[in-house]
Amino acid sequence: MPYIQFLGAAGTVTGSKHLISTTNDGDANCGTRVLIDCGLFQGPKEWRDRNWQDTPVPAKEINAVILTHAHLDHCGWIPRLVKEGFRGPIYASPATIDLCGIILPDSGHLQEEDAQFYNQIKKSKHVPALPLYTAQEAETCLQNFRPVQVGAFTTLSPEVSFRFVRAAHILGSCMAEVQLQTNGRIRRLLFTGDIGRVRDHLIAPGKVVHSGPTEGEVADLLVMESTYGNREHPTTDPRPELAAAVRQTVERGGAVIVPAFAVERTQKFVFMLKELMETGQVPRVPVCCDSPMAIKAVEIFLKYASEYTAEAQALIDKFGSPLQWPGFTFASTPEESKKINDARYPVIIISSSGMATGGRILHHLALRLPDPKNTVMFIGFQAPGTRGEAIKSGAREVKIFGDLVPIRAQVVAFEQFSDHADPPELLEWLHTFPQTPAMTYLVHGEPSASSELREILTKDLGWNVQVAQWMEKVEVK
Ligand SMILES: [Zn+2]
């Protein structure tokens, strides 16, 4: 009997990794094994430790990876899978492949830096501390990627084929419709990856990539994300409050520090700042995007104009590439990054990682958190156990590079920028399904979010919904 095993993003929002196997026996020569996504566990150590565990099926016996999108919690374990012996193709949309080309080597670089840092301060229990994979290993695995256009069917084996449909989450993001031949009939499995906003919202401004996942999906078995399973997005426009927070910080002579993913969220925020500056709501202070990936990410965005919202297209038509906007700088070298540290004038610094789990944002936070003149502005989800969540929830100090840093800066947070659908939006999308899936498994959520969404879906739709458990195997009947 074919089965699905949830190797990650079950009980948590990171480490997305779902194995489809058409056979239950351990014979590598028989059946097909496919991974849907291959993400990195992030956040609490309990989860990060799982990045060091091998897959339950040897990596060399997995035939292919189907990748929904380029976020690290969906693609960040690919170099490790290749390191463990995986040699198959990795199917993804062309934009996802371009984004992985910058995200994965950067992740390898961060892994190396972390290992090096812990070796220097000798605070690791593992001596010497080793990187999960190196930048070079990440670079090498890019050769395994194969572009697949949205809507085109790809046959992996006589038993398994798939196609991508739009997920509207970030640039290039897709859902995977997998067709499985079993016992003489076809089973349709739909893996949503992350689902974007179902409609364009005025209250979710600055959106660069258009909303609207593909409607009318037909699935016998649905594996769906539940990040926002227990929260609805605010229905107020965040711009007036956000502009006020920037103005007050500038009046104090402080800096606004914005932890944001270098891909998508940074572009979204930059587009919105430009609009607020052009309309006079935010003073024209320098904006520094301190991320080695930011320039390359903007270049990739400019390549896929068909995915833009009309709003983003209008800004580009009027003001050209964000890389050329006066007052906006994109730091790529460490020297340029260090120069930002010296800025003693009001400035807006956008840097990653978005949950302050690593990257250059840590240097900016370590430097600016102790000063009450400054503001830390969160514009994205902060997973439990991350530094970002600690700062956002009012901690008085936070550990950065092994030292305790006091938090005296003002902390503000906005929830409107989410690239995930919330329960009313998910229901709106699920109502477009022409038939009820025999089974729906919820993944990619904190336990409370997944179980609350399960209740909502069961009550509203009457569907058979289960919350997937980590390492659980479910049969595809
Ligand atoms: Zn995502």
Coordinates of C-alpha atoms and ligand atoms in Angstrom, one line a residue:
M1 CA 0.0 0.0 0.0
P2 CA 1.4 3.5 -0.9
Y3 CA 1.9 5.8 2.0
I4 CA 2.8 9.4 3.0
Q5 CA 5.2 10.0 5.9
F6 CA 5.4 13.4 7.5
L7 CA 9.1 14.0 8.1
G8 CA 8.7 17.6 9.1
A9 CA 6.4 20.6 9.5
A10 CA 4.2 18.3 11.7
G11 CA 3.7 19.9 15.1
T12 CA 5.8 22.9 14.0
V13 CA 6.0 25.5 11.2
T14 CA 9.4 24.5 9.9
G15 CA 11.2 21.6 8.3
S16 CA 8.5 20.8 5.6
K17 CA 9.3 17.4 4.3
H18 CA 6.7 14.8 3.2
L19 CA 7.7 11.5 1.8
I20 CA 5.5 9.6 -0.7
S21 CA 6.4 6.0 -1.2
T22 CA 4.5 3.7 -3.5
T23 CA 5.8 0.6 -1.7
N24 CA 6.1 -0.5 1.9
D25 CA 8.9 -2.9 1.5
G26 CA 12.5 -1.8 1.9
D27 CA 13.6 -2.9 -1.6
A28 CA 15.3 0.2 -3.2
N29 CA 14.7 -1.2 -6.7
C30 CA 11.0 -1.4 -6.3
G31 CA 8.5 1.5 -6.2
T32 CA 8.9 5.2 -6.3
R33 CA 9.9 7.5 -3.4
V34 CA 9.3 11.3 -3.7
L35 CA 9.9 14.1 -1.2
I36 CA 7.5 17.0 -1.3
D37 CA 9.6 19.8 -0.1
C38 CA 12.9 19.4 1.8
G39 CA 12.9 22.2 4.4
L40 CA 15.2 23.1 7.3
F41 CA 14.0 22.9 10.9
Q42 CA 14.4 26.3 12.5
G43 CA 13.6 27.7 16.0
P44 CA 13.9 25.7 19.2
K45 CA 16.9 23.4 19.6
E46 CA 14.6 20.4 20.0
W47 CA 13.5 20.9 16.4
R48 CA 16.9 22.1 15.0
D49 CA 18.5 18.9 16.3
R50 CA 16.3 17.0 13.8
N51 CA 18.3 18.6 10.9
W52 CA 21.1 16.2 11.9
Q53 CA 19.0 13.1 11.6
D54 CA 19.0 11.0 8.4
T55 CA 15.8 10.4 6.5
P56 CA 13.9 7.2 7.4
V57 CA 14.5 5.9 3.9
P58 CA 18.1 6.3 2.8
A59 CA 18.6 9.5 0.8
K60 CA 20.0 7.6 -2.2
E61 CA 16.8 5.6 -2.5
I62 CA 14.6 8.7 -2.9
N63 CA 13.9 9.2 -6.6
A64 CA 13.0 12.9 -6.7
V65 CA 12.1 16.1 -4.8
I66 CA 9.2 18.3 -5.7
L67 CA 9.7 21.7 -4.3
T68 CA 6.8 24.1 -3.7
H69 CA 8.7 27.3 -3.1
A70 CA 12.0 28.9 -2.1
H71 CA 11.6 29.6 1.6
L72 CA 14.3 27.9 3.7
D73 CA 11.7 25.9 5.8
H74 CA 10.7 24.2 2.5
C75 CA 14.1 24.0 0.6
G76 CA 16.8 24.5 3.2
W77 CA 17.5 20.8 3.8
I78 CA 18.1 20.0 0.1
P79 CA 22.0 20.4 0.3
R80 CA 22.0 18.0 3.3
L81 CA 19.8 15.5 1.4
V82 CA 22.3 15.6 -1.5
K83 CA 25.2 15.3 1.0
E84 CA 23.5 12.2 2.4
G85 CA 23.5 10.6 -1.1
F86 CA 20.4 11.8 -2.9
R87 CA 21.1 12.0 -6.7
G88 CA 17.7 12.5 -8.2
P89 CA 16.1 15.6 -9.9
I90 CA 14.6 18.5 -7.9
Y91 CA 11.6 19.8 -9.7
A92 CA 10.6 23.5 -9.1
S93 CA 9.2 26.5 -11.0
P94 CA 11.8 28.6 -12.8
A95 CA 11.4 31.5 -10.3
T96 CA 11.8 29.1 -7.4
I97 CA 15.0 27.8 -8.9
D98 CA 16.4 31.3 -9.4
L99 CA 15.6 32.2 -5.8
C100 CA 17.1 28.9 -4.5
G101 CA 20.3 29.9 -6.4
I102 CA 20.7 32.7 -3.9
I103 CA 19.0 31.3 -0.8
L104 CA 20.7 27.9 -0.5
P105 CA 24.4 29.1 -0.9
D106 CA 23.6 31.9 1.7
S107 CA 22.2 29.3 4.0
G108 CA 25.4 27.2 3.6
H109 CA 27.4 30.3 4.3
L110 CA 25.4 30.9 7.5
Q111 CA 25.9 27.3 8.6
E112 CA 29.6 27.7 8.2
E113 CA 29.7 31.0 10.0
D114 CA 27.7 29.6 12.9
A115 CA 30.1 26.6 13.2
Q116 CA 33.1 28.8 13.0
F117 CA 31.7 31.2 15.6
Y118 CA 31.0 28.4 18.1
N119 CA 34.4 27.0 17.6
Q120 CA 36.0 30.4 18.3
I121 CA 34.1 30.9 21.5
K122 CA 34.2 27.2 22.3
K123 CA 30.6 27.2 23.5
S124 CA 29.5 24.2 21.4
K125 CA 29.1 20.8 23.0
H126 CA 30.3 19.3 19.8
V127 CA 34.0 19.9 19.2
P128 CA 34.7 20.9 16.6
A129 CA 31.3 22.3 15.6
L130 CA 30.5 21.4 12.0
P131 CA 28.2 23.1 9.5
L132 CA 25.1 21.1 8.4
Y133 CA 26.4 21.9 4.9
T134 CA 28.7 24.4 3.3
A135 CA 28.1 27.2 0.8
Q136 CA 30.0 25.1 -1.8
E137 CA 27.8 22.0 -1.1
A138 CA 24.7 24.2 -1.5
E139 CA 26.1 25.5 -4.8
T140 CA 26.8 22.0 -6.1
C141 CA 23.2 20.8 -5.4
L142 CA 21.8 23.5 -7.7
Q143 CA 22.8 21.3 -10.6
N144 CA 20.1 18.8 -9.6
F145 CA 17.3 21.4 -10.1
R146 CA 14.9 20.9 -13.1
P147 CA 12.5 23.7 -14.1
V148 CA 8.9 22.8 -14.5
Q149 CA 6.3 25.3 -15.8
V150 CA 3.1 25.8 -13.9
G151 CA 0.4 23.5 -15.3
A152 CA 2.7 21.2 -17.2
F153 CA 2.5 17.4 -16.3
T154 CA 5.8 15.7 -15.4
T155 CA 6.0 11.9 -15.2
L156 CA 8.4 10.6 -12.5
S157 CA 7.7 6.9 -13.0
P158 CA 4.8 4.7 -14.3
E159 CA 3.1 5.2 -10.9
V160 CA 3.7 8.8 -10.2
S161 CA 3.2 12.1 -12.1
F162 CA 2.6 15.6 -11.0
R163 CA 1.9 19.2 -12.0
F164 CA 2.3 22.6 -10.3
V165 CA -0.6 25.0 -9.7
R166 CA -0.4 28.5 -8.3
A167 CA -0.2 29.0 -4.5
A168 CA 0.1 32.8 -4.6
H169 CA 2.4 32.7 -1.5
I170 CA 5.7 34.2 -2.8
L171 CA 7.3 34.6 -6.2
G172 CA 7.4 31.3 -8.0
S173 CA 5.3 29.5 -5.2
C174 CA 3.2 26.5 -6.3
M175 CA 1.1 23.7 -4.9
A176 CA 1.9 20.1 -6.1
E177 CA -0.9 18.0 -7.6
V178 CA 0.4 14.5 -7.5
Q179 CA -1.2 11.6 -9.3
L180 CA -0.6 8.1 -7.9
Q181 CA -1.4 4.9 -9.7
T182 CA -2.3 2.3 -7.1
N183 CA -4.2 -1.0 -7.5
G184 CA -5.4 0.0 -10.9
R185 CA -6.8 3.4 -10.0
I186 CA -5.6 6.9 -9.8
R187 CA -5.4 8.7 -6.5
R188 CA -5.0 12.5 -6.6
L189 CA -2.9 14.0 -3.8
L190 CA -2.7 17.8 -3.3
F191 CA 0.2 19.3 -1.3
T192 CA -0.5 23.0 -0.8
G193 CA 3.0 24.1 0.4
D194 CA 2.2 27.5 1.8
I195 CA -1.0 29.2 0.7
G196 CA -1.0 32.9 -0.1
R197 CA -3.7 35.4 0.5
V198 CA -6.8 34.4 -1.4
R199 CA -7.8 37.9 -2.5
D200 CA -5.9 41.2 -2.9
H201 CA -6.5 43.2 0.2
L202 CA -6.2 46.9 0.7
I203 CA -5.4 46.1 4.3
A204 CA -2.4 44.0 3.2
P205 CA -0.6 46.7 1.3
G206 CA 2.7 46.5 -0.6
K207 CA 2.0 43.1 -2.0
V208 CA 4.5 42.5 -4.8
V209 CA 3.2 39.1 -6.1
H210 CA -0.5 38.7 -6.9
S211 CA -2.9 36.9 -4.6
G212 CA -5.3 34.0 -5.4
P213 CA -4.3 30.3 -5.3
T214 CA -5.7 28.2 -8.1
E215 CA -9.4 27.5 -7.5
G216 CA -11.5 24.4 -8.1
E217 CA -8.8 21.8 -7.1
V218 CA -9.8 18.1 -7.1
A219 CA -8.1 16.0 -4.5
D220 CA -8.7 12.6 -2.9
L221 CA -6.1 13.4 -0.2
L222 CA -5.2 16.9 0.8
V223 CA -2.1 17.9 2.8
M224 CA -2.6 21.5 3.8
E225 CA -0.7 24.1 5.7
S226 CA -2.1 25.6 8.9
T227 CA 0.3 28.4 10.0
Y228 CA -2.5 30.8 10.7
G229 CA -5.0 28.2 11.7
N230 CA -6.0 30.0 14.9
R231 CA -5.5 33.6 14.0
E232 CA -7.3 36.0 11.6
H233 CA -5.3 38.8 10.0
P234 CA -6.2 42.3 11.3
T235 CA -8.6 44.1 9.1
T236 CA -7.1 47.6 9.6
D237 CA -4.7 49.3 7.2
P238 CA -1.2 49.2 9.0
R239 CA 0.2 52.2 7.1
P240 CA -0.9 55.1 9.3
E241 CA 0.4 53.4 12.5
L242 CA 3.6 52.2 10.8
A243 CA 4.3 55.7 9.4
A244 CA 3.8 57.2 12.8
A245 CA 6.3 54.7 14.4
V246 CA 8.9 55.7 11.8
R247 CA 8.2 59.5 12.2
Q248 CA 8.5 59.2 16.0
T249 CA 11.8 57.3 15.8
V250 CA 13.2 59.8 13.3
E251 CA 12.2 62.7 15.6
R252 CA 14.1 60.9 18.5
G253 CA 17.1 60.6 16.2
G254 CA 16.9 56.9 16.3
A255 CA 17.1 54.0 13.8
V256 CA 14.3 51.7 12.7
I257 CA 15.5 48.1 12.6
V258 CA 13.3 45.7 10.6
P259 CA 14.0 42.0 10.6
A260 CA 12.7 40.6 7.3
F261 CA 13.3 37.7 5.0
A262 CA 15.6 39.0 2.2
V263 CA 13.2 37.5 -0.3
E264 CA 9.7 38.8 -0.8
R265 CA 9.1 40.4 2.6
T266 CA 12.0 42.9 2.1
Q267 CA 10.8 43.8 -1.4
K268 CA 7.2 44.2 -0.1
F269 CA 8.4 46.5 2.7
V270 CA 10.7 48.5 0.4
F271 CA 7.8 49.0 -2.1
M272 CA 5.5 50.2 0.8
L273 CA 8.1 52.6 2.2
K274 CA 8.6 54.1 -1.2
E275 CA 4.9 54.7 -1.5
L276 CA 4.8 56.2 2.0
M277 CA 7.7 58.5 1.3
E278 CA 6.3 59.6 -2.1
T279 CA 3.0 60.5 -0.4
G280 CA 4.8 62.4 2.4
Q281 CA 3.7 60.1 5.2
V282 CA 7.2 59.0 6.1
P283 CA 10.2 61.3 6.0
R284 CA 12.9 60.6 3.4
V285 CA 15.5 59.0 5.6
P286 CA 18.0 56.6 4.2
V287 CA 16.8 53.0 3.8
C288 CA 19.5 50.4 4.0
C289 CA 18.7 46.8 2.9
D290 CA 21.5 45.0 4.6
S291 CA 21.5 41.6 3.0
P292 CA 23.9 40.0 0.5
M293 CA 20.9 38.5 -1.1
A294 CA 18.7 41.6 -1.5
I295 CA 20.2 42.9 -4.7
K296 CA 20.0 39.5 -6.4
A297 CA 16.5 39.0 -5.1
V298 CA 15.3 42.3 -6.6
E299 CA 16.9 41.3 -9.9
I300 CA 15.0 38.0 -9.9
F301 CA 11.8 39.9 -9.1
L302 CA 12.3 42.2 -12.0
K303 CA 12.7 39.1 -14.3
Y304 CA 9.2 37.7 -13.5
A305 CA 7.0 40.7 -14.1
S306 CA 3.9 38.5 -14.9
E307 CA 3.7 37.6 -11.2
Y308 CA 3.4 41.2 -10.0
T309 CA 0.4 42.9 -8.6
A310 CA -0.8 46.0 -10.6
E311 CA 0.3 48.1 -7.6
A312 CA 3.9 46.8 -7.8
Q313 CA 4.0 47.2 -11.6
A314 CA 2.7 50.8 -11.3
L315 CA 5.5 51.7 -8.8
I316 CA 8.2 50.1 -11.1
D317 CA 6.7 51.9 -14.2
K318 CA 6.8 55.2 -12.3
F319 CA 10.1 55.0 -10.4
G320 CA 12.1 52.2 -12.2
S321 CA 14.1 49.5 -10.4
P322 CA 14.2 49.7 -6.6
L323 CA 18.0 49.3 -7.0
Q324 CA 18.1 52.8 -8.5
W325 CA 15.8 54.6 -6.1
P326 CA 17.5 57.6 -4.5
G327 CA 18.0 57.1 -0.8
F328 CA 17.6 53.3 -1.0
T329 CA 20.9 51.4 -0.7
F330 CA 21.5 47.7 -0.9
A331 CA 24.6 46.5 1.1
S332 CA 26.2 43.5 -0.3
T333 CA 29.7 43.3 1.2
P334 CA 30.5 43.0 4.9
E335 CA 32.3 46.4 4.6
E336 CA 29.1 48.1 3.4
S337 CA 27.2 46.3 6.2
K338 CA 29.7 47.6 8.8
K339 CA 29.3 51.2 7.5
I340 CA 25.6 51.0 8.5
N341 CA 26.7 50.3 12.1
D342 CA 28.5 53.6 12.1
A343 CA 25.3 55.5 11.1
R344 CA 24.4 57.9 13.9
Y345 CA 21.6 59.6 12.0
P346 CA 18.0 58.4 11.6
V347 CA 18.0 55.4 9.3
I348 CA 15.8 52.5 8.4
I349 CA 17.7 49.2 8.3
I350 CA 16.1 46.1 6.8
S351 CA 18.0 42.9 7.3
S352 CA 17.6 39.2 7.6
S353 CA 16.9 36.7 9.0
G354 CA 13.3 37.5 9.5
M355 CA 13.0 35.8 12.9
A356 CA 16.4 37.0 14.1
T357 CA 17.7 33.4 14.2
G358 CA 20.9 34.3 12.3
G359 CA 22.3 36.6 9.7
R360 CA 23.4 40.3 9.7
I361 CA 20.2 41.4 11.6
L362 CA 21.9 40.1 14.7
H363 CA 24.7 42.7 14.5
H364 CA 22.2 45.5 14.1
L365 CA 20.0 44.2 17.0
A366 CA 23.1 43.7 19.3
L367 CA 24.1 47.3 18.6
R368 CA 20.7 49.1 18.6
L369 CA 18.5 47.2 21.1
P370 CA 20.0 48.8 24.2
D371 CA 19.2 52.3 23.0
P372 CA 15.6 53.6 23.7
K373 CA 15.9 56.0 20.8
N374 CA 15.6 53.1 18.4
T375 CA 12.6 51.0 17.2
V376 CA 12.5 47.3 16.3
M377 CA 9.7 46.8 13.8
F378 CA 8.4 43.3 13.2
I379 CA 6.5 42.8 9.9
G380 CA 6.5 38.9 9.8
F381 CA 5.6 35.8 11.7
Q382 CA 7.9 35.0 14.7
A383 CA 7.9 31.3 15.4
P384 CA 7.9 30.3 19.1
G385 CA 11.4 29.8 20.5
T386 CA 13.1 32.2 18.1
R387 CA 14.9 35.4 19.2
G388 CA 12.4 37.4 17.2
E389 CA 9.5 36.0 19.2
A390 CA 11.3 36.8 22.5
I391 CA 11.9 40.4 21.5
K392 CA 8.4 40.8 20.2
S393 CA 6.8 39.4 23.3
G394 CA 8.5 41.9 25.6
A395 CA 11.6 40.1 26.9
R396 CA 13.9 42.5 28.7
E397 CA 17.1 41.0 27.4
V398 CA 18.0 38.6 24.6
K399 CA 21.1 36.4 24.0
I400 CA 23.0 37.4 20.8
F401 CA 26.4 35.9 20.0
G402 CA 26.5 34.3 23.5
D403 CA 26.0 37.7 25.3
L404 CA 22.9 39.0 27.0
V405 CA 21.8 42.2 25.3
P406 CA 19.3 44.5 27.2
I407 CA 16.2 45.5 25.3
R408 CA 15.4 49.2 25.7
A409 CA 14.4 50.0 22.1
Q410 CA 10.7 50.5 21.3
V411 CA 9.2 47.3 19.8
V412 CA 6.3 47.4 17.4
A413 CA 4.8 44.6 15.3
F414 CA 2.4 44.5 12.4
E415 CA 0.6 41.3 11.3
Q416 CA -1.0 42.6 8.1
F417 CA 2.0 41.6 5.9
S418 CA 1.4 37.9 6.1
D419 CA 1.8 35.9 2.9
H420 CA -0.4 33.1 4.4
A421 CA -4.1 32.8 4.1
D422 CA -6.0 32.9 7.4
P423 CA -9.0 30.7 8.3
P424 CA -11.7 32.7 6.5
E425 CA -9.6 32.9 3.4
L426 CA -8.7 29.2 3.6
L427 CA -12.4 28.4 3.9
E428 CA -13.2 30.6 0.9
W429 CA -10.6 28.7 -1.2
L430 CA -11.7 25.2 0.1
H431 CA -15.3 26.0 -0.9
T432 CA -14.2 26.2 -4.5
F433 CA -13.3 22.4 -4.4
P434 CA -16.0 20.6 -6.5
Q435 CA -15.7 17.5 -4.2
T436 CA -14.8 16.5 -0.7
P437 CA -11.3 15.0 -0.3
A438 CA -11.5 11.6 1.4
M439 CA -9.0 12.8 3.9
T440 CA -7.3 16.1 4.8
Y441 CA -4.1 16.3 6.8
L442 CA -3.0 19.5 8.4
V443 CA 0.7 20.3 8.5
H444 CA 2.9 23.4 8.9
G445 CA 1.3 24.8 12.1
E446 CA 1.9 25.0 15.8
P447 CA -0.2 22.3 17.5
S448 CA -2.8 24.8 18.7
A449 CA -3.1 26.4 15.3
S450 CA -3.5 23.0 13.5
S451 CA -6.0 21.7 16.0
E452 CA -8.1 24.9 15.9
L453 CA -8.1 24.9 12.1
R454 CA -9.2 21.2 12.2
E455 CA -12.2 22.2 14.3
I456 CA -13.1 25.1 12.0
L457 CA -12.9 22.9 8.8
T458 CA -14.8 20.0 10.4
K459 CA -17.5 22.3 11.5
D460 CA -17.8 24.4 8.4
L461 CA -17.2 21.9 5.7
G462 CA -17.9 18.6 7.4
W463 CA -14.7 17.2 6.0
N464 CA -12.6 14.4 7.5
V465 CA -9.6 16.3 8.8
Q466 CA -6.6 15.1 10.9
V467 CA -3.6 16.9 12.3
A468 CA -0.4 15.2 11.0
Q469 CA 2.0 14.0 13.6
W470 CA 5.8 14.1 13.1
M471 CA 7.1 10.8 11.5
E472 CA 3.5 9.5 11.2
K473 CA 2.8 7.2 8.2
V474 CA -0.6 7.3 6.5
E475 CA -1.7 4.9 3.9
V476 CA -3.0 6.2 0.5
K477 CA -6.0 3.9 0.1
Ligands
ZN1 ZN 6.7 29.9 2.7

